[in-house]
Coordinates of C-alpha atoms and ligand atoms in Angstrom, one line a residue:
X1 CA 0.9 12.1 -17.6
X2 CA -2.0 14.2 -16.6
X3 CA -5.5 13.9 -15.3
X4 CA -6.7 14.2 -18.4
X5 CA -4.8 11.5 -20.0
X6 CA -6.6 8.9 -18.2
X7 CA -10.0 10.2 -19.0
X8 CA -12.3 7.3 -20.6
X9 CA -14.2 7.4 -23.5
X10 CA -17.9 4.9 -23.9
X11 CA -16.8 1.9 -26.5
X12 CA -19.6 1.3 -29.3
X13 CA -20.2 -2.3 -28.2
X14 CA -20.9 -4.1 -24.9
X15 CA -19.6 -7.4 -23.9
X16 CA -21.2 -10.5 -23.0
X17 CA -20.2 -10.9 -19.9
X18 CA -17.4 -12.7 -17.9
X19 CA -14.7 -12.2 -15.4
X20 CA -11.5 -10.5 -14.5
X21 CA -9.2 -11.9 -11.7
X22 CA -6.5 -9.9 -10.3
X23 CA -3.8 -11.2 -7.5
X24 CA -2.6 -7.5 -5.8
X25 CA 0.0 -7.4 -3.0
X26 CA 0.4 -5.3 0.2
X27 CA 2.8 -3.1 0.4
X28 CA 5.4 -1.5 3.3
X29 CA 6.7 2.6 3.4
X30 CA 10.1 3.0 4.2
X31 CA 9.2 6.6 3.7
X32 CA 5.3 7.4 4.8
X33 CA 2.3 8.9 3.4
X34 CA 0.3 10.7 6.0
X35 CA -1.8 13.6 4.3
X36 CA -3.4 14.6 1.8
X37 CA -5.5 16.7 0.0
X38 CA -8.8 15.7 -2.4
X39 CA -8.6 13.9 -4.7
X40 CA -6.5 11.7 -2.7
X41 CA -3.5 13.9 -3.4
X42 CA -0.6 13.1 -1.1
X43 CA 1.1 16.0 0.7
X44 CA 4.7 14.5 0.6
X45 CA 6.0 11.1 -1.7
X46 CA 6.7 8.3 -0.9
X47 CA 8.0 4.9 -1.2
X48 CA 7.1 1.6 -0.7
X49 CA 8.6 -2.1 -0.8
X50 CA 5.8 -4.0 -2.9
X51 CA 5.6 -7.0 -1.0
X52 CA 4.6 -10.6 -1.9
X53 CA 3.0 -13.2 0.4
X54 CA 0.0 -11.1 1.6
X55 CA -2.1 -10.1 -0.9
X56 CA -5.9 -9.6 -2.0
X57 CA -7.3 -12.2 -4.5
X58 CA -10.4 -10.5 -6.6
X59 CA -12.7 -11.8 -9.1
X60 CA -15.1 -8.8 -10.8
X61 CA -17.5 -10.6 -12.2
X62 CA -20.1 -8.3 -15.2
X63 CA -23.1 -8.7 -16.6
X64 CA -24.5 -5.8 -19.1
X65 CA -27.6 -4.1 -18.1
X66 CA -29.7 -3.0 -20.7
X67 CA -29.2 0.6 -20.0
X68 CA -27.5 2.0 -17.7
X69 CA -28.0 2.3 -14.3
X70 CA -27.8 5.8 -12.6
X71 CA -25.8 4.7 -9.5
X72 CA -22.8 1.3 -10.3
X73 CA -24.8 -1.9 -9.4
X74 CA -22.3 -4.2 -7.1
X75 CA -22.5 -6.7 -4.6
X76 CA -19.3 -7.9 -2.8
X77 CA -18.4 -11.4 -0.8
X78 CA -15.6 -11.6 1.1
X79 CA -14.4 -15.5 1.2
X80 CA -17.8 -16.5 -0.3
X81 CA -20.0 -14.7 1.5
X82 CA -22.1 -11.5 1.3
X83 CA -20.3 -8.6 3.1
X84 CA -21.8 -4.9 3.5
X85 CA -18.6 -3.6 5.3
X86 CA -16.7 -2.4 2.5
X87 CA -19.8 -1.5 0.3
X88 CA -19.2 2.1 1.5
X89 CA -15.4 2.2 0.4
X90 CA -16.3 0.7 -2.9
X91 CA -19.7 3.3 -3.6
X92 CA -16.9 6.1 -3.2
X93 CA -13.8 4.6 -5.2
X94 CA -16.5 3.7 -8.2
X95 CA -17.6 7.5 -8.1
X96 CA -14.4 8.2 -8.3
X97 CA -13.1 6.1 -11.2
X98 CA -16.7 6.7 -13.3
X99 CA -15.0 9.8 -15.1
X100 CA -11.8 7.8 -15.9
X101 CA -14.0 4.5 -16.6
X102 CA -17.3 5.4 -18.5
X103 CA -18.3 2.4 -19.3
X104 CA -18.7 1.1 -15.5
X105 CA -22.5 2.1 -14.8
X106 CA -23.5 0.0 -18.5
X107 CA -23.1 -3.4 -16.3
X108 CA -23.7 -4.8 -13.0
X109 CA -21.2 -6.4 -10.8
X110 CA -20.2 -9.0 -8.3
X111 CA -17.0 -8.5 -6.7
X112 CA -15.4 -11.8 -4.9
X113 CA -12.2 -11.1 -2.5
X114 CA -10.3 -13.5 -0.3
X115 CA -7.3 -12.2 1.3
X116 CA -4.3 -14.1 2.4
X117 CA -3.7 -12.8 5.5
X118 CA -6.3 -13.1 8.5
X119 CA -9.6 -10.7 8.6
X120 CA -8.6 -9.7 11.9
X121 CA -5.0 -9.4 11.5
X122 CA -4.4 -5.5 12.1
X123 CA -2.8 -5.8 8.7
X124 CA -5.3 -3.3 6.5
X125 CA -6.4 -4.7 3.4
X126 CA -7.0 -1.5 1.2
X127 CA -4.2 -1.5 -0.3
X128 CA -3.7 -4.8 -1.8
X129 CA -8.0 -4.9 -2.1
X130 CA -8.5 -1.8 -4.4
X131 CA -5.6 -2.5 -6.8
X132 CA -7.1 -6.0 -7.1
X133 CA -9.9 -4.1 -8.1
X134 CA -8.7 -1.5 -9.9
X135 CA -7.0 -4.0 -12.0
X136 CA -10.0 -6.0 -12.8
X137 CA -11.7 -2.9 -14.1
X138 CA -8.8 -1.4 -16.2
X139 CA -8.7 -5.4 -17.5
X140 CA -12.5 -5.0 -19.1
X141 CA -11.7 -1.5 -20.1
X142 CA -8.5 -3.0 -21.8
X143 CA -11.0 -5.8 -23.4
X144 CA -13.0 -2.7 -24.2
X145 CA -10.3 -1.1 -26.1
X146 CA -7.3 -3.6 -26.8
X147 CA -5.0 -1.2 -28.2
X148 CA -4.3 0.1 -24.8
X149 CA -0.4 -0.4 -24.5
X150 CA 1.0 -2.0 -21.4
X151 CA 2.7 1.1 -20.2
X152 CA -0.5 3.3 -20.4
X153 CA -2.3 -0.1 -18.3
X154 CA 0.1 -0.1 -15.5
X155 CA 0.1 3.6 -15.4
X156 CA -4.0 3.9 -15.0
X157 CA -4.1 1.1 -13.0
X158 CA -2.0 2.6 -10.0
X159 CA -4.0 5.7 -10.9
X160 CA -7.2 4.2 -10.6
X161 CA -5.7 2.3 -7.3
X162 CA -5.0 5.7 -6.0
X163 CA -8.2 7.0 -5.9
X164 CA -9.7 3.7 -3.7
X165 CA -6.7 4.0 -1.5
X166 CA -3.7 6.3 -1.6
X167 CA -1.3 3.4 -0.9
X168 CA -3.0 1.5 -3.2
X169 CA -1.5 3.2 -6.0
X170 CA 2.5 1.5 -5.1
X171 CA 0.7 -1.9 -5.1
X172 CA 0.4 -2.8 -8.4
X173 CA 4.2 -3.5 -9.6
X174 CA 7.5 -3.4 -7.4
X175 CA 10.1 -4.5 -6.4
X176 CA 10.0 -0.6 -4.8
X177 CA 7.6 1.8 -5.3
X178 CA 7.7 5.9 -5.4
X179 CA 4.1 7.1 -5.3
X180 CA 4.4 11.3 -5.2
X181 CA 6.1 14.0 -6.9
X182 CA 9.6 15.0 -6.4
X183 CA 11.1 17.6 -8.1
X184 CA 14.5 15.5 -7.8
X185 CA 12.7 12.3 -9.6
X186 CA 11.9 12.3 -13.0
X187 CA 8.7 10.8 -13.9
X188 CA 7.5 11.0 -10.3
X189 CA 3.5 11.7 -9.9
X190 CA 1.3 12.3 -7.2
X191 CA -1.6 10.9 -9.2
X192 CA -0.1 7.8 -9.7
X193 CA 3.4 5.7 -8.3
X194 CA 6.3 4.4 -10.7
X195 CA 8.7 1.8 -10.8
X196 CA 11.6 3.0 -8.3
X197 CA 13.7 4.5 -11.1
X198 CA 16.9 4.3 -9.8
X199 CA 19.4 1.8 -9.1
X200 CA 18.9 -1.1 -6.6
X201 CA 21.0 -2.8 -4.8
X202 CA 20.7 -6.6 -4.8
X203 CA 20.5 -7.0 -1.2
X204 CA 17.0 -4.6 -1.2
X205 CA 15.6 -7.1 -3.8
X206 CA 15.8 -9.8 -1.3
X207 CA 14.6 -8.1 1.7
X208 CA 12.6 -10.1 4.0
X209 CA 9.4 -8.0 6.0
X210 CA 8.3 -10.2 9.1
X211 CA 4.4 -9.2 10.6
X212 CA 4.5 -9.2 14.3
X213 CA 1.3 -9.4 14.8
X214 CA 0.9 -7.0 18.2
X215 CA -2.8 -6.2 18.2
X216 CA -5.4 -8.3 15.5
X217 CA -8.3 -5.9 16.7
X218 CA -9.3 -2.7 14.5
X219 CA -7.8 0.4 15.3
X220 CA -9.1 3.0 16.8
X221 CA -8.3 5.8 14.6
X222 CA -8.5 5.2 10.8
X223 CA -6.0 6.3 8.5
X224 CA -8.8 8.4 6.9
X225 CA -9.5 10.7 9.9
X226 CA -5.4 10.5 10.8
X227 CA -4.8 12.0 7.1
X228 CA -7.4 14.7 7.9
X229 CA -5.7 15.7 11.1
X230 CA -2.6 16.9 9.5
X231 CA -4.7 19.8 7.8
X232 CA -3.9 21.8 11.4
X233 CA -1.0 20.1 12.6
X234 CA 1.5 22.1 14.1
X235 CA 4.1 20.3 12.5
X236 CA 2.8 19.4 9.3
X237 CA 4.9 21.4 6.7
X238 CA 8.1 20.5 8.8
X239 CA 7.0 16.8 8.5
X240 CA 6.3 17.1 4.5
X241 CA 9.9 18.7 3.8
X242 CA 11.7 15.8 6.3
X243 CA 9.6 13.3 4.3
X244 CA 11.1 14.2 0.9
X245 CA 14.3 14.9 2.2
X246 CA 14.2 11.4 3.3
X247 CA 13.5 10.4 0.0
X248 CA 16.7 12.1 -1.2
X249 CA 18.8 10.2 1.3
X250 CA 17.9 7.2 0.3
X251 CA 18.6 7.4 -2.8
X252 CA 22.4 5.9 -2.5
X253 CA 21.7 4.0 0.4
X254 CA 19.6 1.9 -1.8
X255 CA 22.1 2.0 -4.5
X256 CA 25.3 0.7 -2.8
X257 CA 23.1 -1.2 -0.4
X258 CA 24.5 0.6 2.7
X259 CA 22.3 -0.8 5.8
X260 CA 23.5 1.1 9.0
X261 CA 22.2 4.1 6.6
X262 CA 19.0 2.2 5.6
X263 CA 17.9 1.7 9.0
X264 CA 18.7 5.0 10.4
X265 CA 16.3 6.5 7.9
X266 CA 13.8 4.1 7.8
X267 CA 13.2 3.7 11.5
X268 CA 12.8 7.5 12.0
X269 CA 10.4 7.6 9.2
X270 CA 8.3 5.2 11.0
X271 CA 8.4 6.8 14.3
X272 CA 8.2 10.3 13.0
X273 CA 4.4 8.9 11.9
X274 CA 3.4 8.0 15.1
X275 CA 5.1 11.1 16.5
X276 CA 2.2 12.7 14.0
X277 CA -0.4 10.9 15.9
X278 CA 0.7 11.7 18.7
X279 CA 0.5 15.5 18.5
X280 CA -2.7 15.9 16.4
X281 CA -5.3 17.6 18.0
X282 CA -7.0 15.4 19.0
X283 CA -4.4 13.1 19.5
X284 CA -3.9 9.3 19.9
X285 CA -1.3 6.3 19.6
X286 CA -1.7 3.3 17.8
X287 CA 1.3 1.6 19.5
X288 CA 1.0 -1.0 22.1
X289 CA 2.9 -1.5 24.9
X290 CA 4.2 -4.7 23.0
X291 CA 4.6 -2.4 20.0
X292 CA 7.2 -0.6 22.0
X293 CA 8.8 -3.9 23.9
X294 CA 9.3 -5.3 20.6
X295 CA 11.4 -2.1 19.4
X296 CA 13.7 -2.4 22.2
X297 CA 14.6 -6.3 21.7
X298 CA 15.2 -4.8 17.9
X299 CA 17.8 -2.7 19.1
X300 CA 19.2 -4.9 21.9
X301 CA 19.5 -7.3 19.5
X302 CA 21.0 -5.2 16.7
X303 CA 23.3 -3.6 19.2
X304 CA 24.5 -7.6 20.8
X305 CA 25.0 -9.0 17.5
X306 CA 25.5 -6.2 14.7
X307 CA 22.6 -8.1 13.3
X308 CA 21.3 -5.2 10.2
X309 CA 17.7 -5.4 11.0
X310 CA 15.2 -2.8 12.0
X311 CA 11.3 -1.9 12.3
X312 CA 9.2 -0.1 10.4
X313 CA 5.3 0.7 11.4
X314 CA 2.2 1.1 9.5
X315 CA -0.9 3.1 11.2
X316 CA -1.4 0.4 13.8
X317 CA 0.7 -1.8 16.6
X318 CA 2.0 -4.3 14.6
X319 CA 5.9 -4.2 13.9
X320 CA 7.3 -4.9 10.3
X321 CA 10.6 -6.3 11.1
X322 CA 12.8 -5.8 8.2
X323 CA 16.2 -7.7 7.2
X324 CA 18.2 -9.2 4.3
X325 CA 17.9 -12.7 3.0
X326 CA 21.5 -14.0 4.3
X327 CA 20.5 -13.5 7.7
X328 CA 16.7 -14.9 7.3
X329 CA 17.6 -18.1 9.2
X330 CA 18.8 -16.6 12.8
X331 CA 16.7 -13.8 12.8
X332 CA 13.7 -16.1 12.1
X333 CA 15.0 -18.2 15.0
X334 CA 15.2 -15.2 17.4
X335 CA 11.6 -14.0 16.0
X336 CA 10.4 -17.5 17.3
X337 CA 12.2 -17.6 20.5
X338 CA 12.2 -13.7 21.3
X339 CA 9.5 -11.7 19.7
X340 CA 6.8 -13.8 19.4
X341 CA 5.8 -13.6 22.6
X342 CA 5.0 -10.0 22.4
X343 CA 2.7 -10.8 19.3
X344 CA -1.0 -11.6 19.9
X345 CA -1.5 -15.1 19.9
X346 CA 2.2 -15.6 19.3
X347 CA 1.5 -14.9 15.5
X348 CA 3.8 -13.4 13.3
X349 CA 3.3 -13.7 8.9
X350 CA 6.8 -14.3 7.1
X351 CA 7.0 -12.1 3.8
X352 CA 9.4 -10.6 1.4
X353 CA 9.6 -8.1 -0.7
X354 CA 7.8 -9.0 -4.6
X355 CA 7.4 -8.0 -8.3
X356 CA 3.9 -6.5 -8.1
X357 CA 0.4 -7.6 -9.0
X358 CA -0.6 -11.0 -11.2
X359 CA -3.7 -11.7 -13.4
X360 CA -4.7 -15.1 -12.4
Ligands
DP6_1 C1 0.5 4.9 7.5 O1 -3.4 4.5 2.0 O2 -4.6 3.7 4.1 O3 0.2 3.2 5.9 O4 -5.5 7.0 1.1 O5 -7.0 7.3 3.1 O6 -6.8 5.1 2.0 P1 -6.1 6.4 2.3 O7 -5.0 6.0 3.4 P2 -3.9 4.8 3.4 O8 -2.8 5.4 4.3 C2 -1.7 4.7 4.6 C3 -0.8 5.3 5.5 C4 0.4 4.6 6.0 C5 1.7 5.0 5.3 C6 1.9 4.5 3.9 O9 1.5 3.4 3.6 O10 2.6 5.3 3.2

């Protein structure tokens, strides 16, 4: 589908009034997103496990306004109360959909979100928060116009999703996410993700994702200036090609279900992001000291008992340890007595991969 195709068009009648509530997971790369160009156009694809204990609760609550209003009227509470610190996110991502969702300035809005994870947990919140959101809205444009079909919906609501947050957009279904053209994937879009559409082997769709929680404070660099800095990165178009080529190679592996493979490719993707970071100008880390202690009980560990776990990173210290469900027991007992020690706190969040975003 193109742009165009989720253009919006104003509906004859108003509603009341009322609410939408959307349940929107996180989500992990095995294969990263870093770059992009406007509007929130990734440079290489990507994919993502869609996963399914933390996750972003919203309620968009609308009133109609009488006429409408020239910029979109919001206020936003995070666990019940008032909070300014995403009201500049939000301003930009309802610019952004207003072309796509006409009707948005002809009400006024509150916006309740509760995540399940910690505030201060390090683990970022955009993704699962704006397809929350962006689901609430397609939901009143849906009530809007009800023939919309359910393929179209899913469609524009990673689409939308895309445009608050670029990893937004492989939140909303799962159990694996490709958000990003590739000309060996049929279907695949950088304005929008899809369904992984090829085959999955059974072990992937039981994949556990532990949080080691290394550092709960915010980061230092956003994602949002660390996408910028690959515009003059010396290895930037190098990085784009390994990214998709990455994305080729997994293709089987996450067919047949081939692990020593899985890892090998999923651990260099994570480490070839914070090798990014590393040589921007400026440049910075993001990993911890306890970020990097962690990594080398992973491969002690995987080395002493041929245990098939690995990492993978986001854009911050804290480790995502990955591994399938018929090991979950001893690894989770070696998390407890090993790792958590290196987490802040000692805390660590238990998850596993999931089926995508819920109306509630
Ligand atoms: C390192 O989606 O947070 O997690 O589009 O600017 O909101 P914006 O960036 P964001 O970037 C996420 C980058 C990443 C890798 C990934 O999730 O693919």
């Amino acid at each position: 589908m193109k742009e165009n195709d989720f253009k919006g068009k104003l509906p004859a009648h108003k509603l009341p009034g009322g609410v939408y509530k959307w349940k929107a997971p996180s989500n992990i790369a095995l294969v990263k997103y870093w770059g992009k160009r406007p509007p929130q156009i990734p440079a290489n694809p990507s994919i993502s496990l869609t996963l399914d204990h933390c996750a972003t609760r919203t309620e968009l609550h609308y009133e109609p306004l009488e006429s409408a209003s020239e910029d979109c009227q919001f206020e936003i509470f995070l666990d019940g109360v008032a909070n300014d610190s995403f009201r500049p996110k939000i301003a930009t991502f309802l610019e952004r959909i207003a072309p796509y969702l006409p009707f948005t300035r002809h009400y006024k809005y509150r916006i309740e979100t509760s995540n399940s994870f910690p505030h201060s947990s390090g683990i970022a919140s955009s993704a699962s928060g704006m397809a929350a959101l962006s689901l609430c809205f397609l939901s009143l444009e849906r009530e809007l116009f009800p023939e919309m079909d359910e393929s179209y919906f899913l469609r524009k609501a990673s689409f939308l999703s895309r445009l608050g947050s670029g990893s937004a957009s492989r939140s909303t279904e799962g159990p694996l996410m490709q958000w990003g053209y590739h000309k060996e994937v049929a279907g695949s879009s950088d304005l929008y993700a899809i369904k992984y559409p090829f085959p999955i082997h059974e072990i992937f769709r039981n994949f556990h994702d532990t949080i080691l929680l290394v550092d709960k404070g915010s980061k230092q660099v956003s994602s949002t200036v660390g996408h910028q800095l690959m515009h003059d990165h010396p290895f930037a178009e190098n990085r784009f090609l390994q990214a998709e080529r990455n994305l080729e190679k997994l293709q089987p592996v996450l067919a047949d279900g081939d692990l020593e493979r899985f890892i090998a490719i999923v651990e260099s993707e994570a480490l070839a992001l914070h090798a990014m970071m590393m040589t921007s100008s400026p440049y910075f880390m993001l990993m911890k000291p306890n970020t990097l202690e962690i990594l080398n009980k992973i491969w002690a560990y995987r080395q002493e008992t041929r245990r098939p776990v690995c990492f993978t990173l986001d854009a911050g210290a804290n480790v995502h340890l990955l591994y399938p469900d018929h090991i979950a027991g001893e690894v989770q007992q070696w998390i407890k007595s090993e790792l958590a020690d290196f987490c802040e706190n000692g805390q660590y969040i238990h998850d596993r991969v999931g089926a995508g975003a819920t109306s509630i």
